[in-house]
Tab-separated table of C-alpha atoms and ligand atoms in Angstrom:
chain	number	residue	atom	x	y	z
A	1	MET	CA	0.000	0.000	0.000
A	2	ARG	CA	1.528	3.314	-1.037
A	3	TRP	CA	-0.121	5.210	1.824
A	4	ALA	CA	1.715	2.956	4.272
A	5	ILE	CA	5.027	3.845	2.635
A	6	PHE	CA	4.083	7.505	2.851
A	7	SER	CA	3.462	7.260	6.582
A	8	ILE	CA	6.863	5.631	7.111
A	9	ILE	CA	8.622	8.337	5.056
A	10	LEU	CA	6.807	11.005	7.024
A	11	GLY	CA	8.079	9.502	10.258
A	12	LEU	CA	4.694	8.217	11.480
A	13	ALA	CA	3.733	11.741	12.470
A	14	ALA	CA	0.960	11.591	15.037
A	15	THR	CA	-1.284	14.157	16.674
A	16	SER	CA	-2.237	14.394	20.322
A	17	LYS	CA	-5.493	12.710	19.270
A	18	GLY	CA	-3.515	9.596	18.350
A	19	GLU	CA	-4.001	10.091	14.631
A	20	THR	CA	-1.402	8.985	12.079
A	21	LEU	CA	-0.561	10.976	8.966
A	22	LEU	CA	-1.242	8.897	5.841
A	23	TYR	CA	-0.789	11.537	3.162
A	24	ARG	CA	0.305	15.159	2.978
A	25	ASN	CA	0.575	17.310	-0.132
A	26	THR	CA	1.958	20.805	0.318
A	27	PHE	CA	2.011	21.343	-3.483
A	28	ASN	CA	5.593	22.495	-3.083
A	29	ASP	CA	7.150	21.114	-6.266
A	30	THR	CA	6.343	19.907	-9.767
A	31	SER	CA	6.054	16.269	-8.620
A	32	ALA	CA	3.104	17.138	-6.344
A	33	LEU	CA	0.549	15.957	-8.918
A	34	HIS	CA	2.360	12.775	-9.937
A	35	GLY	CA	-0.147	9.921	-10.155
A	36	TRP	CA	-3.303	12.040	-9.826
A	37	VAL	CA	-6.037	10.901	-12.231
A	38	ALA	CA	-8.150	13.494	-14.072
A	39	GLU	CA	-11.565	12.600	-15.472
A	40	GLY	CA	-12.889	15.460	-17.574
A	41	PRO	CA	-10.952	18.507	-18.750
A	42	VAL	CA	-8.974	20.180	-15.940
A	43	ASN	CA	-6.150	22.685	-15.825
A	44	ALA	CA	-4.204	21.794	-12.672
A	45	THR	CA	-1.212	23.967	-11.829
A	46	VAL	CA	1.082	24.035	-8.815
A	47	SER	CA	2.937	27.129	-7.687
A	48	ASN	CA	3.732	28.917	-4.433
A	49	ASN	CA	2.657	25.875	-2.370
A	50	THR	CA	-0.778	26.082	-3.959
A	51	LEU	CA	-2.770	23.838	-6.290
A	52	THR	CA	-4.986	25.832	-8.662
A	53	LEU	CA	-7.802	23.940	-10.372
A	54	ALA	CA	-9.852	25.284	-13.258
A	55	GLY	CA	-12.073	23.562	-15.775
A	56	ALA	CA	-10.398	23.333	-19.186
A	57	GLY	CA	-13.404	22.439	-21.330
A	58	GLY	CA	-16.689	24.036	-22.339
A	59	PRO	CA	-19.162	25.612	-19.907
A	60	ASP	CA	-20.858	22.261	-19.197
A	61	ASP	CA	-17.714	20.090	-19.003
A	62	TYR	CA	-16.780	19.402	-15.389
A	63	PHE	CA	-13.896	17.438	-13.881
A	64	VAL	CA	-13.028	14.978	-11.125
A	65	TYR	CA	-9.407	14.789	-9.973
A	66	TRP	CA	-8.570	11.612	-8.016
A	67	LEU	CA	-5.672	11.442	-5.571
A	68	PRO	CA	-3.120	8.725	-6.345
A	69	GLU	CA	-3.594	6.977	-2.993
A	70	VAL	CA	-6.079	4.425	-1.651
A	71	PHE	CA	-7.239	5.140	1.911
A	72	PRO	CA	-8.752	3.019	4.668
A	73	ASP	CA	-12.048	3.750	6.406
A	74	ARG	CA	-11.750	5.965	9.540
A	75	ILE	CA	-9.877	8.999	8.200
A	76	ARG	CA	-9.833	12.753	8.651
A	77	ILE	CA	-9.172	14.791	5.515
A	78	ALA	CA	-8.258	18.484	5.758
A	79	TRP	CA	-7.336	21.123	3.214
A	80	GLU	CA	-7.458	24.883	2.719
A	81	PHE	CA	-9.753	26.264	0.035
A	82	GLN	CA	-9.893	29.658	-1.627
A	83	PRO	CA	-12.360	30.430	-4.449
A	84	ILE	CA	-10.838	32.913	-6.893
A	85	GLN	CA	-13.363	32.932	-9.761
A	86	GLU	CA	-17.113	32.312	-9.553
A	87	PRO	CA	-19.745	31.107	-10.320
A	88	GLY	CA	-19.147	27.372	-10.158
A	89	LEU	CA	-19.175	24.713	-7.493
A	90	ALA	CA	-16.627	22.687	-5.527
A	91	MET	CA	-17.077	19.126	-4.411
A	92	PHE	CA	-15.193	16.474	-2.477
A	93	PHE	CA	-15.619	12.759	-3.260
A	94	PHE	CA	-14.709	10.117	-0.649
A	95	GLY	CA	-15.064	6.414	0.110
A	96	ALA	CA	-15.278	5.689	-3.620
A	97	THR	CA	-15.396	2.055	-4.758
A	98	SER	CA	-17.165	0.142	-7.479
A	99	VAL	CA	-20.673	-0.917	-6.377
A	100	ASP	CA	-19.312	-4.393	-5.573
A	101	GLY	CA	-16.542	-2.923	-3.371
A	102	GLY	CA	-13.696	-3.123	-5.903
A	103	SER	CA	-11.558	-0.431	-7.490
A	104	ILE	CA	-13.183	2.475	-9.321
A	105	PHE	CA	-10.473	1.976	-11.959
A	106	ASP	CA	-11.544	-1.587	-12.756
A	107	PRO	CA	-11.634	-1.703	-16.584
A	108	SER	CA	-15.027	-3.437	-16.531
A	109	LEU	CA	-16.698	-0.260	-15.186
A	110	LYS	CA	-18.359	2.271	-17.477
A	111	PRO	CA	-16.139	5.102	-18.763
A	112	ARG	CA	-16.244	8.439	-16.897
A	113	ASN	CA	-15.398	11.961	-18.097
A	114	GLY	CA	-16.506	14.248	-15.246
A	115	SER	CA	-20.218	14.247	-16.170
A	116	TYR	CA	-22.069	14.023	-12.819
A	117	PRO	CA	-24.586	11.189	-13.528
A	118	GLN	CA	-21.621	8.846	-14.163
A	119	TYR	CA	-20.710	9.327	-10.480
A	120	HIS	CA	-24.096	9.623	-8.748
A	121	SER	CA	-26.201	7.035	-10.585
A	122	SER	CA	-23.959	4.423	-12.151
A	123	ASP	CA	-21.642	1.588	-11.106
A	124	ILE	CA	-19.633	3.300	-8.328
A	125	ARG	CA	-20.453	3.860	-4.641
A	126	LEU	CA	-19.259	6.981	-2.821
A	127	LEU	CA	-20.118	10.010	-0.699
A	128	HIS	CA	-19.907	13.508	-2.195
A	129	ALA	CA	-19.890	16.765	-0.272
A	130	SER	CA	-20.603	19.907	-2.311
A	131	TYR	CA	-19.670	23.336	-0.974
A	132	PHE	CA	-19.247	26.809	-2.452
A	133	ARG	CA	-22.350	25.944	-4.503
A	134	ARG	CA	-22.652	28.925	-6.880
A	135	ARG	CA	-23.214	27.219	-10.243
A	136	TRP	CA	-26.964	27.878	-10.607
A	137	PRO	CA	-29.127	30.887	-9.532
A	138	GLU	CA	-31.013	28.806	-6.924
A	139	GLU	CA	-27.662	27.809	-5.388
A	140	ARG	CA	-26.464	31.411	-5.291
A	141	ASN	CA	-29.551	32.794	-3.534
A	142	PHE	CA	-29.368	30.289	-0.640
A	143	HIS	CA	-25.900	28.992	0.259
A	144	VAL	CA	-25.949	25.419	1.534
A	145	ALA	CA	-23.476	22.554	1.535
A	146	ASN	CA	-24.851	19.111	0.651
A	147	LEU	CA	-23.825	15.523	1.304
A	148	ARG	CA	-25.023	12.948	-1.197
A	149	LYS	CA	-24.628	9.181	-1.252
A	150	SER	CA	-24.418	7.187	-4.449
A	151	PRO	CA	-25.450	5.220	-6.344
A	152	GLY	CA	-28.832	6.904	-6.208
A	153	PHE	CA	-28.149	10.650	-5.755
A	154	HIS	CA	-29.494	10.431	-2.181
A	155	LEU	CA	-29.355	13.779	-0.361
A	156	VAL	CA	-28.400	12.586	3.144
A	157	ALA	CA	-27.283	15.794	4.937
A	158	GLN	CA	-27.323	19.547	4.427
A	159	GLY	CA	-26.067	22.641	6.244
A	160	ALA	CA	-25.571	26.376	5.787
A	161	ASP	CA	-22.337	27.235	3.941
A	162	PRO	CA	-20.406	30.158	5.501
A	163	ILE	CA	-17.891	30.624	2.647
A	164	PRO	CA	-18.522	34.078	1.155
A	165	SER	CA	-18.587	35.133	-2.468
A	166	VAL	CA	-15.224	35.755	-4.164
A	167	GLU	CA	-15.329	39.552	-3.750
A	168	ASP	CA	-15.452	39.137	0.045
A	169	VAL	CA	-12.777	36.423	0.291
A	170	GLN	CA	-10.013	39.074	0.283
A	171	GLY	CA	-7.186	36.531	0.197
A	172	ALA	CA	-8.595	34.307	2.958
A	173	TYR	CA	-8.272	30.518	2.921
A	174	TYR	CA	-11.008	28.370	4.470
A	175	LYS	CA	-9.953	25.231	6.335
A	176	ILE	CA	-12.190	22.351	5.317
A	177	GLU	CA	-12.250	19.168	7.383
A	178	VAL	CA	-14.095	15.959	6.605
A	179	VAL	CA	-14.164	13.099	9.104
A	180	LYS	CA	-15.189	9.675	7.768
A	181	ASP	CA	-15.350	7.410	10.808
A	182	LYS	CA	-17.003	4.153	9.774
A	183	ARG	CA	-20.708	5.081	9.586
A	184	GLU	CA	-20.295	8.679	10.739
A	185	VAL	CA	-19.392	11.703	8.652
A	186	THR	CA	-18.830	15.310	9.722
A	187	PHE	CA	-18.036	18.326	7.541
A	188	LYS	CA	-16.520	21.504	8.998
A	189	VAL	CA	-15.322	24.861	7.655
A	190	ASN	CA	-12.945	26.772	9.940
A	191	ASP	CA	-13.956	24.374	12.763
A	192	LEU	CA	-17.662	25.213	12.312
A	193	LEU	CA	-19.800	22.078	11.871
A	194	LEU	CA	-21.938	22.350	8.710
A	195	PHE	CA	-23.509	18.873	8.820
A	196	SER	CA	-23.114	15.342	10.102
A	197	PHE	CA	-24.422	12.034	8.814
A	198	ASP	CA	-24.923	8.562	10.277
A	199	ASP	CA	-24.919	5.972	7.487
A	200	THR	CA	-26.890	3.456	9.569
A	201	LYS	CA	-29.858	5.841	9.769
A	202	SER	CA	-30.604	6.019	6.058
A	203	ASP	CA	-32.154	3.547	3.673
A	204	THR	CA	-29.606	4.216	0.948
A	205	GLY	CA	-27.806	0.922	0.387
A	206	PRO	CA	-24.615	-0.491	1.913
A	207	VAL	CA	-22.495	1.719	4.200
A	208	VAL	CA	-19.726	3.547	2.321
A	209	ARG	CA	-16.268	2.458	3.559
A	210	GLY	CA	-12.756	3.537	2.570
A	211	ARG	CA	-10.807	3.821	-0.709
A	212	ARG	CA	-10.561	6.710	-3.180
A	213	ILE	CA	-10.952	10.462	-2.660
A	214	ALA	CA	-11.136	13.264	-5.242
A	215	LEU	CA	-11.565	16.976	-5.794
A	216	ARG	CA	-14.288	18.005	-8.243
A	217	GLY	CA	-15.015	21.359	-9.831
A	218	MET	CA	-17.840	22.741	-11.919
A	219	GLN	CA	-17.181	25.432	-14.492
A	220	PRO	CA	-16.334	28.258	-14.445
A	221	LEU	CA	-14.954	27.928	-10.908
A	222	ILE	CA	-11.255	28.578	-10.353
A	223	ALA	CA	-10.063	27.691	-6.849
A	224	ASN	CA	-6.866	27.346	-4.862
A	225	TYR	CA	-6.124	24.396	-2.574
A	226	ARG	CA	-3.319	24.158	0.003
A	227	ASN	CA	-2.022	21.790	2.679
A	228	LEU	CA	-4.014	18.687	1.804
A	229	GLU	CA	-3.694	16.079	4.548
A	230	VAL	CA	-5.244	12.701	5.278
A	231	TRP	CA	-4.975	11.327	8.810
A	232	LYS	CA	-5.876	7.847	10.038
A	233	LEU	CA	-8.096	8.086	13.117
B	1	NAG	C1	7.954	19.136	-0.421
B	1	NAG	O1	7.363	18.684	0.773
B	1	NAG	C2	7.680	17.345	1.081
B	1	NAG	C3	6.910	16.982	2.351
B	1	NAG	O2	5.584	17.375	2.273
B	1	NAG	C4	9.184	17.200	1.273
B	1	NAG	O3	9.472	15.843	1.506
B	1	NAG	C5	9.898	17.688	0.038
B	1	NAG	O4	11.294	17.672	0.269
B	1	NAG	C6	9.463	19.095	-0.315
B	1	NAG	N1	10.079	19.517	-1.569
B	1	NAG	C7	10.650	20.713	-1.703
B	1	NAG	C8	11.186	21.016	-3.078
B	1	NAG	O5	10.746	21.516	-0.791
B	2	NAG	C1	-3.986	27.111	-16.506
B	2	NAG	O1	-3.919	27.694	-15.201
B	2	NAG	C2	-2.839	28.605	-15.050
B	2	NAG	C3	-2.775	29.014	-13.576
B	2	NAG	O2	-4.035	29.327	-13.053
B	2	NAG	C4	-3.028	29.772	-15.987
B	2	NAG	O3	-1.936	30.659	-15.876
B	2	NAG	C5	-3.124	29.253	-17.433
B	2	NAG	O4	-3.442	30.321	-18.286
B	2	NAG	C6	-4.195	28.179	-17.544
B	2	NAG	N1	-4.132	27.581	-18.885
B	2	NAG	C7	-5.229	27.342	-19.591
B	2	NAG	C8	-5.002	26.674	-20.914
B	2	NAG	O5	-6.356	27.609	-19.197
B	3	NAG	C1	2.445	32.943	-2.014
B	3	NAG	O1	1.831	32.474	-0.815
B	3	NAG	C2	2.011	33.342	0.296
B	3	NAG	C3	1.474	32.643	1.528
B	3	NAG	O2	0.143	32.304	1.383
B	3	NAG	C4	1.319	34.675	-0.002
B	3	NAG	O3	1.511	35.560	1.089
B	3	NAG	C5	1.909	35.284	-1.272
B	3	NAG	O4	1.167	36.429	-1.620
B	3	NAG	C6	1.844	34.277	-2.424
B	3	NAG	N1	2.548	34.809	-3.575
B	3	NAG	C7	2.023	34.812	-4.796
B	3	NAG	C8	2.894	35.364	-5.871
B	3	NAG	O5	0.892	34.394	-5.042
B	4	NAG	C1	-18.915	13.009	-21.344
B	4	NAG	O1	-19.745	11.911	-21.626
B	4	NAG	C2	-21.090	12.272	-21.859
B	4	NAG	C3	-21.876	10.995	-22.053
B	4	NAG	O2	-21.904	10.289	-20.841
B	4	NAG	C4	-21.175	13.173	-23.084
B	4	NAG	O3	-22.512	13.596	-23.285
B	4	NAG	C5	-20.283	14.384	-22.891
B	4	NAG	O4	-20.229	15.151	-24.062
B	4	NAG	C6	-18.876	13.975	-22.519
B	4	NAG	N1	-18.103	15.167	-22.167
B	4	NAG	C7	-16.849	15.367	-22.576
B	4	NAG	C8	-16.172	16.598	-22.077
B	4	NAG	O5	-16.273	14.580	-23.299
């Protein structure tokens, strides 16, 4: 497992909470994106310890950008987010497997190119948290963050989204933290809880476990990401 090698290289860094660092990307050099898998047109650039993601296709072509690592269940994922061009929408995919629990990159699965139905109603199982939802007018006049479970496009949790519009960001970065602890999920921005979810309390199919995580963007969003970390609980 490559994440195990990572944790050895990083000296088994641990927090006071007893967590172990599995993956850290400070986007500090050109190798930072080695092994990432893009589905759909994306322009990913790394400079000044920052990953900048922008759609590289037409107005309706979105992207999913998978990390190169496979993760266990029971993790905490944290990163810093800064929207720099709106409208658009940001999303975080986690716990992604094929519907039978295998790899999402199994060649027998249907092809994917960033188009949302291929992720929410097809042959993969995952959770997806959307935030900075500014793509459509109804998203812009009431700012919420959503958690959906797939397959099935089930809306399983929702909360108010405190991230402001680009003109009020003024250089700020927002610390986003997702905890995936077996059946329980929490989503925080700057330590403020937006929503939580208990996967045993919904009639939405098998509980999502570990595996793949990804960043997703909807045009014409441009956003900066920094200090991406995954900790084992
Ligand atoms: C980038 O950061 C990693 C640790 O996150 C470190 O191992 C590596 O040496 C750094 N590279 C540069 C060019 O500073
Ligand atoms: C890709 O992104 C970089 C940095 O944001 C930008 O300078 C460049 O113009 C973009 N390229 C394309 C083809 O959009
Ligand atoms: C690089 O990042 C630092 C720290 O966030 C910031 O203060 C500085 O303005 C950035 N420089 C450029 C050229 O974006
Ligand atoms: C992605 O695939 C869908 C069909 O599932 C197609 O309609 C769409 O044009 C494709 N988008 C790109 C950018 O290739």
